Structures are given as C-alpha cells and as structure tokens.
Amino acid sequence: MRVVAMIMAGGEGTRLSVLSEKRAKPSVPFAGKYRIIDFTLSNCVNSGIFDVGVLTQYRPHSLNDHIGIGKPWDLDRARGGVRLLQPYQGRNEQSWYRGTSDAIYQNLNFITECRADLVLILSGDHIYKMDYNAILETHRRHRADLTVGVMDVPLEETDRFGIMTVDEEGCIVEFSEKPKDRDKGTLASMGIYVFNADVLISRLSEGQENQPRIDFGKNVIPAMLAEDRVYAHRFDGYWVDVGTIQSYWETSLQLLDPALDFDLYDLDWLIRTRSEERPPAKIGPQAQVNQAIICNGCTIRGTVERSVLSPGVYVSPGAIVRDSVVMNDTWIGPGAVLDRVIVDKQVVVGAGVHLGSGDDLTVPNRAQPDKINTGITVVGKSSHIPPGTIVGRNVVINADRDEAHFPGREVASGETI
C-alpha cells in the first residue's frame, strides 16, 4: 500500500511567546542544532515513508528555508519526496486553513496525485521518536477506516488533549475534545492519524455549513465513531508537546539527563537536520562546563552549567550560563550571568548583564501572565542588551530591542521590553 504523510506545520504557537514571533512553531530551534519539525520528518524517513506533504501557513519563511528540497532527510527525490503546501486563493473558495481537517481538505489533490492508499496525518511540533510502521500495522490488522495514535497522560493535563474511551479490542467508543471535566479517562490523542485515503476524501467532502468538517478532533472523529471502524494505537515511548515556554525549557534541560529514555545519539534512528558547516566547539583554558550540550562553532571561555547552547554561541571570560537555552550566534559578554533564561538567535548580551535576577519566581509577566509565569525570562531574536543591565524573572524582551528600548539599567520581574 502506498502511504503519504501529511505534516501539519502551520501553527502559530502563541504560547511560545517571542520564540514564535518571527517563525512558525515547528521551525523553533530545539536541542541545540535541530528544529522541532526535524523529529517528525526523521520519523517519516526512518519508517520508510518518502511521500511527504508539509502544510504551512503562519510565517512559513524560516520553515521553507530549513526544509528546502528535503536533501538532509533524503527527500529530494524525482518521485515522491517532500512538498511544501501553502494555502492560496482560488476559484473554489480556497483560503486560509481554518483547522486541521480543513487544511487536509484543501490539499486532497496532492493525496490523489500521489495515488495514496493510506494517509498518515502528523503534527510537526512534537518531540518523539516513533516507527510509524507499528501504527500502520495496527490499522491493517483491524481493517480500520481510521486509527488514532494515543498515549496515557497525567490526569491534570487531560484538558489539553482529545480524550477517548476504547473497548477491549481497541475500538474507540467515545471521543471528547479537550474536556473540562476530568472524568473521561487519561487516554489522549497524539495528533497522529492513519486514514484510508478513500474514507478520508469521502468524510472531508461531507462537510456542510451547519456541520463543518474543519477540525479532526472537534468535527471529523466524533462524526466517524457512528459510521466507521475507528481504532486506537497505543504508544508508550517518549513524547512531549513543547508548546509552552515552561515545557520547552523543561524538555530542553531533560536532554542533559543520562537517564532520559530519549537518545539523540541512536545511530539506528538518526534525527536529521539542515545544518551549516562550522568549526568544532572550542573550550578555553579558564572555561568550566558541567552537564551541557555545546554545539559546533561555540567558543566557551566562561562557565556553562546545565544548559543547551546552539551553534556559534560565544561565552566570554567570567560569564556564567546556568539552567538556560541559548540559540545560534548569541554573544555573551564578560561577567554576564544568565540564569533560567531562553535566548533566541543573534542576541548580544552586554558585559555585566544579569538575565534572570532575583529569587522570587512567582511574579508573572504582566503582559503575558498565562504564558510567562514560572520564573523563566525570554529574550527575542537579534536584541542587544546594554552592558550592566539587571533583568528580573518572568521578563520578556521582544525581538530587535536595543539600548534605546531600555529606559534604565534595571528591568523588574514581570516586565516587558
């Protein structure tokens, strides 16, 4: 059977604050040298799936540049390969994607052109390693019309997911999208679906104004439960949605734990990415590095503790980077201290700057209290922080800020620049 993968990669990722201000969530850097979407793309090729459509929408330029023609993933092929699918205006009411299933509906021609028998629908913004042949086998064994990848999640997080109930054979008998009451169980949808292509085309074409088929979780799957064979495939490996500042920071630092059941160094399941040629990392004579990921092109002359540094980061003598994530080509000046911060690309941290100052982590960001509230300070891309500036906790420094945007030499906790 011919399998086509459709990767949903158009998400704005508003909960990632300034990290997704200039890029789609799947193109946010992660684990030093990767982008978030690299994990889904690598899962596809490692599973032997080489017909891949990537559906983009919000700020796609960074993602388009990263994927290109798909060469790093062996997807630059004369037959098959990767195709970037963007919304467009047409005569048949094509427009912006209104939801997950609407995005697929607007690209059904790609599926039919590929002569697909099965359609594997994936999210481009999750961190995990998965052999998709397992869920495809579950789909074939049950002769299902739709198979949903599921896993158990903590009870307190069930309102973030589609929660389902299954019978003894794994058939889904009830589906609740992001239930407010935590009484539907803990079996959550991973946003991984296997459809028979003909069933997918038929069900998405049935939408009407009073019964739209815009979103898989809200519209399509509940409607299919009464009409089709819908089964669950359980996944018990490592999987995480890095959709919030806290989960992004936590997951990044978890990579430093040797006991973590997620191996980036597994040669049998490589995570591929597009990367630049850079010189090896350099550790200076006064440097101290403890439990860190240091990527190529970095120069370390200060102290790095429990942190992830992307390619090209420079840490000056006397500087301290602790419990932080620092992205590409950031320059950290002499004597600067970074504590519990996320710094985007091409930032200049002046000499003596203290990012993440103070012991009180409870003062939320005033402008984004629902996103920045756990003590993590975030610095947007290409900002220049003047020497000697003291920045508190839960502070957001937006992209492209320079000395003129800092009225004084101290930024209190919870403020936004």
Short mmCIF file of C-alpha atoms in Angstrom, two decimals:
data_model
loop_
_atom_site.label_atom_id
_atom_site.label_comp_id
_atom_site.label_asym_id
_atom_site.label_seq_id
_atom_site.Cartn_x
_atom_site.Cartn_y
_atom_site.Cartn_z
CA MET A 1 0.00 0.00 0.00
CA ARG A 2 1.22 3.50 -0.82
CA VAL A 3 1.46 5.71 2.26
CA VAL A 4 1.50 9.52 2.10
CA ALA A 5 2.40 11.55 5.20
CA MET A 6 0.83 14.96 5.73
CA ILE A 7 2.60 17.05 8.38
CA MET A 8 0.64 19.89 9.97
CA ALA A 9 3.22 22.67 10.35
CA GLY A 10 1.27 25.90 10.12
CA GLY A 11 0.78 26.55 13.81
CA GLU A 12 1.44 30.00 15.23
CA GLY A 13 2.43 28.63 18.63
CA THR A 14 1.29 31.69 20.57
CA ARG A 15 2.12 30.05 23.93
CA LEU A 16 5.80 30.17 22.98
CA SER A 17 5.68 33.96 23.23
CA VAL A 18 8.50 35.72 21.35
CA LEU A 19 10.09 32.44 20.24
CA SER A 20 7.37 32.09 17.61
CA GLU A 21 7.03 35.79 16.87
CA LYS A 22 9.00 35.54 13.62
CA ARG A 23 8.64 31.83 12.81
CA ALA A 24 6.14 29.00 12.90
CA LYS A 25 6.27 26.78 15.97
CA PRO A 26 7.68 23.73 14.07
CA SER A 27 10.72 25.78 12.99
CA VAL A 28 11.68 26.87 16.53
CA PRO A 29 15.23 25.62 17.29
CA PHE A 30 15.45 22.73 19.73
CA ALA A 31 18.18 20.57 21.29
CA GLY A 32 20.92 22.85 20.01
CA LYS A 33 21.23 22.03 16.31
CA TYR A 34 17.69 20.87 15.43
CA ARG A 35 14.31 22.39 14.66
CA ILE A 36 11.16 20.91 16.22
CA ILE A 37 9.90 19.61 12.86
CA ASP A 38 13.10 17.59 12.34
CA PHE A 39 11.77 14.87 14.64
CA THR A 40 8.61 14.24 12.63
CA LEU A 41 10.46 14.41 9.30
CA SER A 42 13.11 12.00 10.57
CA ASN A 43 10.45 9.62 11.86
CA CYS A 44 8.97 9.53 8.36
CA VAL A 45 12.16 8.63 6.51
CA ASN A 46 13.31 6.22 9.25
CA SER A 47 9.94 4.49 8.82
CA GLY A 48 10.43 4.23 5.05
CA ILE A 49 7.85 6.91 4.16
CA PHE A 50 9.16 9.15 1.38
CA ASP A 51 5.96 10.83 0.12
CA VAL A 52 5.59 13.78 2.47
CA GLY A 53 3.50 16.94 2.32
CA VAL A 54 4.25 19.73 4.78
CA LEU A 55 1.30 22.08 5.33
CA THR A 56 2.49 25.56 6.27
CA GLN A 57 0.65 28.79 6.98
CA TYR A 58 1.88 31.11 9.76
CA ARG A 59 5.21 32.84 8.94
CA PRO A 60 6.48 29.97 6.77
CA HIS A 61 9.73 31.57 5.51
CA SER A 62 12.04 30.11 8.16
CA LEU A 63 10.43 26.69 7.77
CA ASN A 64 10.63 26.83 3.97
CA ASP A 65 14.31 27.76 4.10
CA HIS A 66 15.02 24.97 6.57
CA ILE A 67 13.29 22.19 4.64
CA GLY A 68 14.17 23.38 1.13
CA ILE A 69 14.03 20.42 -1.25
CA GLY A 70 14.44 17.97 1.62
CA LYS A 71 18.02 16.87 0.98
CA PRO A 72 19.10 16.35 4.63
CA TRP A 73 16.22 13.88 5.06
CA ASP A 74 16.78 12.09 1.72
CA LEU A 75 13.54 13.64 0.46
CA ASP A 76 14.99 15.33 -2.64
CA ARG A 77 13.59 12.71 -4.99
CA ALA A 78 12.42 12.66 -8.60
CA ARG A 79 9.46 10.52 -7.48
CA GLY A 80 7.92 11.30 -4.14
CA GLY A 81 9.96 13.42 -1.75
CA VAL A 82 8.76 16.43 0.20
CA ARG A 83 6.29 19.06 -0.98
CA LEU A 84 5.60 22.33 0.85
CA LEU A 85 1.86 23.03 0.72
CA GLN A 86 0.69 26.56 1.50
CA PRO A 87 -2.85 28.00 1.46
CA TYR A 88 -3.83 30.02 -1.57
CA GLN A 89 -6.74 31.92 -3.07
CA GLY A 90 -8.63 30.11 -5.82
CA ARG A 91 -11.96 29.95 -7.60
CA ASN A 92 -13.35 27.22 -5.37
CA GLU A 93 -13.27 29.18 -2.10
CA GLN A 94 -9.72 28.19 -1.14
CA SER A 95 -8.45 30.43 1.63
CA TRP A 96 -6.53 30.31 4.91
CA TYR A 97 -6.66 26.95 6.65
CA ARG A 98 -9.45 27.13 9.22
CA GLY A 99 -8.47 23.98 11.09
CA THR A 100 -6.59 20.70 10.82
CA SER A 101 -9.07 18.82 8.62
CA ASP A 102 -9.80 21.90 6.51
CA ALA A 103 -6.06 22.11 5.75
CA ILE A 104 -6.09 18.49 4.54
CA TYR A 105 -9.31 19.10 2.58
CA GLN A 106 -7.71 21.95 0.66
CA ASN A 107 -4.85 19.63 -0.33
CA LEU A 108 -6.78 16.49 -1.31
CA ASN A 109 -5.43 16.92 -4.85
CA PHE A 110 -1.91 16.22 -3.52
CA ILE A 111 -3.15 12.97 -1.96
CA THR A 112 -4.91 11.85 -5.14
CA GLU A 113 -1.90 12.78 -7.30
CA CYS A 114 0.27 10.54 -5.09
CA ARG A 115 -2.25 7.69 -5.55
CA ALA A 116 -2.23 7.12 -1.84
CA ASP A 117 -3.93 4.12 -0.25
CA LEU A 118 -3.26 5.29 3.30
CA VAL A 119 -2.81 8.84 4.60
CA LEU A 120 -0.69 9.35 7.73
CA ILE A 121 -1.51 12.73 9.30
CA LEU A 122 1.08 14.08 11.74
CA SER A 123 1.86 17.15 13.83
CA GLY A 124 5.10 18.97 13.13
CA ASP A 125 5.53 20.37 16.64
CA HIS A 126 6.10 17.36 18.91
CA ILE A 127 9.32 15.79 20.19
CA TYR A 128 9.37 12.00 19.89
CA LYS A 129 10.79 9.01 18.03
CA MET A 130 8.27 6.62 16.53
CA ASP A 131 8.32 3.90 13.90
CA TYR A 132 5.08 4.60 12.04
CA ASN A 133 5.02 1.05 10.68
CA ALA A 134 3.62 -0.05 14.04
CA ILE A 135 0.51 2.14 13.77
CA LEU A 136 0.14 1.22 10.10
CA GLU A 137 0.17 -2.45 11.08
CA THR A 138 -2.48 -1.82 13.76
CA HIS A 139 -4.59 -0.10 11.11
CA ARG A 140 -4.29 -3.02 8.68
CA ARG A 141 -4.87 -5.69 11.34
CA HIS A 142 -8.16 -4.15 12.44
CA ARG A 143 -9.16 -3.30 8.86
CA ALA A 144 -9.84 0.17 10.25
CA ASP A 145 -11.05 3.25 8.42
CA LEU A 146 -9.20 5.46 10.91
CA THR A 147 -6.55 4.66 13.52
CA VAL A 148 -5.57 7.23 16.15
CA GLY A 149 -2.21 7.25 17.93
CA VAL A 150 -2.85 7.52 21.68
CA MET A 151 -0.96 7.53 24.95
CA ASP A 152 -1.71 7.97 28.63
CA VAL A 153 -1.21 11.48 30.03
CA PRO A 154 -1.39 12.83 33.61
CA LEU A 155 -4.96 13.45 34.76
CA GLU A 156 -4.29 17.15 35.36
CA GLU A 157 -3.32 17.62 31.69
CA THR A 158 -6.33 15.93 30.06
CA ASP A 159 -7.99 19.27 29.24
CA ARG A 160 -5.19 19.92 26.71
CA PHE A 161 -5.94 16.83 24.59
CA GLY A 162 -8.64 14.87 22.85
CA ILE A 163 -9.53 12.12 25.35
CA MET A 164 -11.04 8.81 24.28
CA THR A 165 -12.55 5.64 25.65
CA VAL A 166 -11.82 2.29 23.99
CA ASP A 167 -13.24 -1.21 24.30
CA GLU A 168 -11.28 -4.43 24.84
CA GLU A 169 -10.34 -4.68 21.16
CA GLY A 170 -9.08 -1.08 20.99
CA CYS A 171 -12.11 0.28 19.16
CA ILE A 172 -12.79 3.91 20.10
CA VAL A 173 -16.30 4.23 21.53
CA GLU A 174 -16.17 7.80 22.84
CA PHE A 175 -14.10 10.89 21.97
CA SER A 176 -14.07 14.17 23.91
CA GLU A 177 -12.06 17.12 22.63
CA LYS A 178 -10.24 18.90 25.50
CA PRO A 179 -12.84 18.02 28.18
CA LYS A 180 -13.17 20.47 31.06
CA ASP A 181 -14.29 17.74 33.45
CA ARG A 182 -11.51 15.26 34.18
CA ASP A 183 -13.78 12.22 34.14
CA LYS A 184 -13.16 10.87 30.63
CA GLY A 185 -10.00 8.93 31.43
CA THR A 186 -6.39 9.69 30.54
CA LEU A 187 -6.04 8.14 27.06
CA ALA A 188 -5.09 11.10 24.88
CA SER A 189 -4.81 11.62 21.14
CA MET A 190 -1.25 12.34 19.96
CA GLY A 191 -2.45 14.10 16.80
CA ILE A 192 -1.35 11.07 14.75
CA TYR A 193 -3.99 9.63 12.40
CA VAL A 194 -3.99 6.89 9.77
CA PHE A 195 -6.87 7.13 7.29
CA ASN A 196 -7.86 5.00 4.37
CA ALA A 197 -7.49 7.55 1.60
CA ASP A 198 -10.94 6.94 0.11
CA VAL A 199 -12.60 7.26 3.53
CA LEU A 200 -10.68 10.47 4.28
CA ILE A 201 -11.72 12.05 0.98
CA SER A 202 -15.33 11.00 1.50
CA ARG A 203 -15.63 12.22 5.07
CA LEU A 204 -13.97 15.59 4.45
CA SER A 205 -16.20 16.17 1.42
CA GLU A 206 -19.35 15.71 3.52
CA GLY A 207 -18.96 18.97 5.42
CA GLN A 208 -21.81 21.49 5.31
CA GLU A 209 -22.28 24.99 6.67
CA ASN A 210 -24.30 23.73 9.64
CA GLN A 211 -22.00 20.71 10.12
CA PRO A 212 -18.50 21.83 9.07
CA ARG A 213 -15.58 19.41 8.87
CA ILE A 214 -12.95 21.92 9.94
CA ASP A 215 -11.07 20.12 12.70
CA PHE A 216 -10.32 16.43 13.22
CA GLY A 217 -10.81 16.48 16.98
CA LYS A 218 -13.93 18.63 17.08
CA ASN A 219 -15.74 17.53 13.93
CA VAL A 220 -14.37 14.61 11.93
CA ILE A 221 -13.51 11.95 14.53
CA PRO A 222 -16.74 12.31 16.59
CA ALA A 223 -18.79 12.00 13.40
CA MET A 224 -16.87 8.91 12.28
CA LEU A 225 -17.44 6.97 15.51
CA ALA A 226 -21.00 6.14 14.49
CA GLU A 227 -20.23 5.40 10.84
CA ASP A 228 -16.75 3.87 10.53
CA ARG A 229 -14.25 1.49 12.09
CA VAL A 230 -12.16 3.74 14.35
CA TYR A 231 -9.38 2.19 16.45
CA ALA A 232 -6.64 3.34 18.83
CA HIS A 233 -2.94 2.51 18.66
CA ARG A 234 -1.16 2.84 22.00
CA PHE A 235 2.31 4.40 22.13
CA ASP A 236 4.38 4.00 25.29
CA GLY A 237 7.59 5.80 24.30
CA TYR A 238 8.83 9.33 24.97
CA TRP A 239 6.55 12.02 23.51
CA VAL A 240 6.15 15.65 24.51
CA ASP A 241 4.43 18.75 23.18
CA VAL A 242 6.86 21.66 23.66
CA GLY A 243 4.07 24.17 23.11
CA THR A 244 4.67 26.35 26.17
CA ILE A 245 7.68 28.23 27.46
CA GLN A 246 7.80 26.00 30.54
CA SER A 247 7.58 22.72 28.60
CA TYR A 248 10.13 23.94 26.04
CA TRP A 249 12.60 24.86 28.79
CA GLU A 250 11.97 21.70 30.83
CA THR A 251 12.28 19.38 27.83
CA SER A 252 15.47 21.08 26.66
CA LEU A 253 17.15 20.56 30.03
CA GLN A 254 15.81 17.00 30.31
CA LEU A 255 18.07 16.15 27.37
CA LEU A 256 21.01 16.57 29.75
CA ASP A 257 19.77 13.73 31.97
CA PRO A 258 21.57 10.47 31.06
CA ALA A 259 18.61 8.52 32.44
CA LEU A 260 16.16 10.07 29.96
CA ASP A 261 14.54 7.48 27.70
CA PHE A 262 15.17 9.55 24.58
CA ASP A 263 18.51 9.02 22.86
CA LEU A 264 19.64 11.64 20.35
CA TYR A 265 22.76 9.56 19.73
CA ASP A 266 21.00 6.43 18.48
CA LEU A 267 22.69 5.63 15.16
CA ASP A 268 19.84 3.28 14.26
CA TRP A 269 17.31 6.13 14.39
CA LEU A 270 19.10 9.30 13.32
CA ILE A 271 17.45 12.68 13.75
CA ARG A 272 18.37 14.54 10.59
CA THR A 273 18.53 18.30 10.13
CA ARG A 274 19.82 21.02 7.85
CA SER A 275 22.97 22.40 9.41
CA GLU A 276 25.72 24.82 8.42
CA GLU A 277 29.40 23.97 8.18
CA ARG A 278 31.04 25.39 11.29
CA PRO A 279 34.32 24.76 13.08
CA PRO A 280 34.43 22.47 16.14
CA ALA A 281 33.45 23.80 19.54
CA LYS A 282 36.33 25.42 21.44
CA ILE A 283 36.71 25.26 25.23
CA GLY A 284 39.11 27.89 26.62
CA PRO A 285 41.66 27.37 29.42
CA GLN A 286 39.52 29.17 32.03
CA ALA A 287 36.24 27.58 30.93
CA GLN A 288 34.13 25.33 33.17
CA VAL A 289 31.47 23.16 31.55
CA ASN A 290 29.17 20.87 33.53
CA GLN A 291 26.25 18.85 32.13
CA ALA A 292 25.69 20.78 28.91
CA ILE A 293 25.06 20.42 25.19
CA ILE A 294 27.61 22.50 23.29
CA CYS A 295 27.13 22.64 19.53
CA ASN A 296 29.63 23.21 16.75
CA GLY A 297 31.02 26.70 16.33
CA CYS A 298 30.68 27.57 20.03
CA THR A 299 33.51 29.21 21.96
CA ILE A 300 33.38 28.78 25.73
CA ARG A 301 35.70 30.92 27.88
CA GLY A 302 33.38 31.23 30.89
CA THR A 303 31.15 28.83 32.85
CA VAL A 304 28.29 26.76 31.42
CA GLU A 305 26.13 24.68 33.77
CA ARG A 306 23.09 22.55 32.86
CA SER A 307 22.45 24.43 29.63
CA VAL A 308 21.93 23.92 25.90
CA LEU A 309 23.98 26.07 23.50
CA SER A 310 23.19 26.16 19.79
CA PRO A 311 25.86 26.63 17.09
CA GLY A 312 28.01 29.75 17.19
CA VAL A 313 27.39 30.87 20.78
CA TYR A 314 30.27 32.81 22.37
CA VAL A 315 30.63 32.83 26.17
CA SER A 316 33.15 35.43 27.32
CA PRO A 317 35.58 35.05 30.25
CA GLY A 318 33.86 35.44 33.59
CA ALA A 319 30.37 34.89 32.12
CA ILE A 320 28.05 32.29 33.67
CA VAL A 321 25.30 30.46 31.78
CA ARG A 322 23.16 28.38 34.12
CA ASP A 323 19.93 26.38 33.51
CA SER A 324 19.44 28.15 30.20
CA VAL A 325 18.82 27.63 26.50
CA VAL A 326 20.88 29.86 24.19
CA MET A 327 20.28 29.83 20.43
CA ASN A 328 22.54 30.40 17.44
CA ASP A 329 25.20 33.09 17.24
CA THR A 330 24.43 34.76 20.55
CA TRP A 331 27.32 36.71 22.11
CA ILE A 332 27.54 36.75 25.91
CA GLY A 333 29.82 39.44 27.27
CA PRO A 334 32.40 39.31 30.10
CA GLY A 335 30.94 38.89 33.56
CA ALA A 336 27.38 38.39 32.29
CA VAL A 337 25.11 35.96 34.16
CA LEU A 338 22.26 34.03 32.51
CA ASP A 339 20.12 32.08 34.97
CA ARG A 340 16.97 30.22 33.91
CA VAL A 341 16.57 32.06 30.60
CA ILE A 342 15.80 31.28 26.96
CA VAL A 343 17.71 33.44 24.49
CA ASP A 344 16.81 33.46 20.80
CA LYS A 345 19.25 33.79 17.89
CA GLN A 346 21.80 36.55 17.31
CA VAL A 347 21.34 38.26 20.66
CA VAL A 348 24.10 40.41 22.16
CA VAL A 349 24.27 40.23 25.96
CA GLY A 350 26.46 43.09 27.13
CA ALA A 351 29.22 42.88 29.72
CA GLY A 352 27.98 42.55 33.29
CA VAL A 353 24.36 41.92 32.27
CA HIS A 354 22.35 39.73 34.67
CA LEU A 355 19.46 37.92 32.96
CA GLY A 356 17.20 36.19 35.46
CA SER A 357 17.98 38.09 38.64
CA GLY A 358 16.29 37.57 42.00
CA ASP A 359 14.86 34.66 43.95
CA ASP A 360 11.13 35.35 43.51
CA LEU A 361 9.87 33.23 40.59
CA THR A 362 6.19 33.85 41.31
CA VAL A 363 5.67 37.31 39.78
CA PRO A 364 4.09 36.56 36.36
CA ASN A 365 4.72 38.64 33.29
CA ARG A 366 2.17 41.44 33.28
CA ALA A 367 1.55 41.37 29.54
CA GLN A 368 1.53 37.56 29.21
CA PRO A 369 0.62 36.14 32.64
CA ASP A 370 -0.75 32.93 31.13
CA LYS A 371 2.46 32.21 29.18
CA ILE A 372 5.35 33.55 31.31
CA ASN A 373 4.78 32.67 34.95
CA THR A 374 7.35 30.08 36.11
CA GLY A 375 10.41 32.28 36.57
CA ILE A 376 11.81 31.93 33.03
CA THR A 377 12.98 35.10 31.26
CA VAL A 378 12.81 35.10 27.45
CA VAL A 379 14.84 37.24 25.03
CA GLY A 380 13.69 37.68 21.43
CA LYS A 381 15.80 37.39 18.31
CA SER A 382 18.50 39.98 17.49
CA SER A 383 18.09 42.01 20.66
CA HIS A 384 21.02 43.92 22.16
CA ILE A 385 21.01 44.19 25.95
CA PRO A 386 23.11 47.13 27.17
CA PRO A 387 26.09 46.44 29.47
CA GLY A 388 25.32 46.34 33.16
CA THR A 389 21.57 45.81 32.77
CA ILE A 390 19.87 43.79 35.52
CA VAL A 391 16.82 41.83 34.29
CA GLY A 392 14.49 40.04 36.71
CA ARG A 393 12.35 36.89 36.41
CA ASN A 394 9.44 36.31 34.00
CA VAL A 395 10.65 39.17 31.83
CA VAL A 396 10.00 39.25 28.08
CA ILE A 397 12.45 41.16 25.89
CA ASN A 398 10.95 41.35 22.42
CA ALA A 399 12.88 40.87 19.19
CA ASP A 400 15.16 43.58 17.79
CA ARG A 401 15.37 45.59 21.01
CA ASP A 402 18.46 47.76 21.51
CA GLU A 403 19.83 50.23 24.06
CA ALA A 404 17.17 52.82 23.20
CA HIS A 405 14.42 50.48 24.46
CA PHE A 406 15.92 50.17 27.95
CA PRO A 407 14.95 53.29 30.00
CA GLY A 408 17.19 52.33 32.90
CA ARG A 409 19.70 49.74 33.94
CA GLU A 410 17.18 47.56 35.77
CA VAL A 411 14.15 45.66 34.45
CA ALA A 412 11.89 44.45 37.24
CA SER A 413 10.43 40.95 37.32
CA GLY A 414 7.28 40.56 35.22
CA GLU A 415 8.05 43.49 32.91
CA THR A 416 8.19 43.52 29.08
CA ILE A 417 10.66 45.44 26.92
#
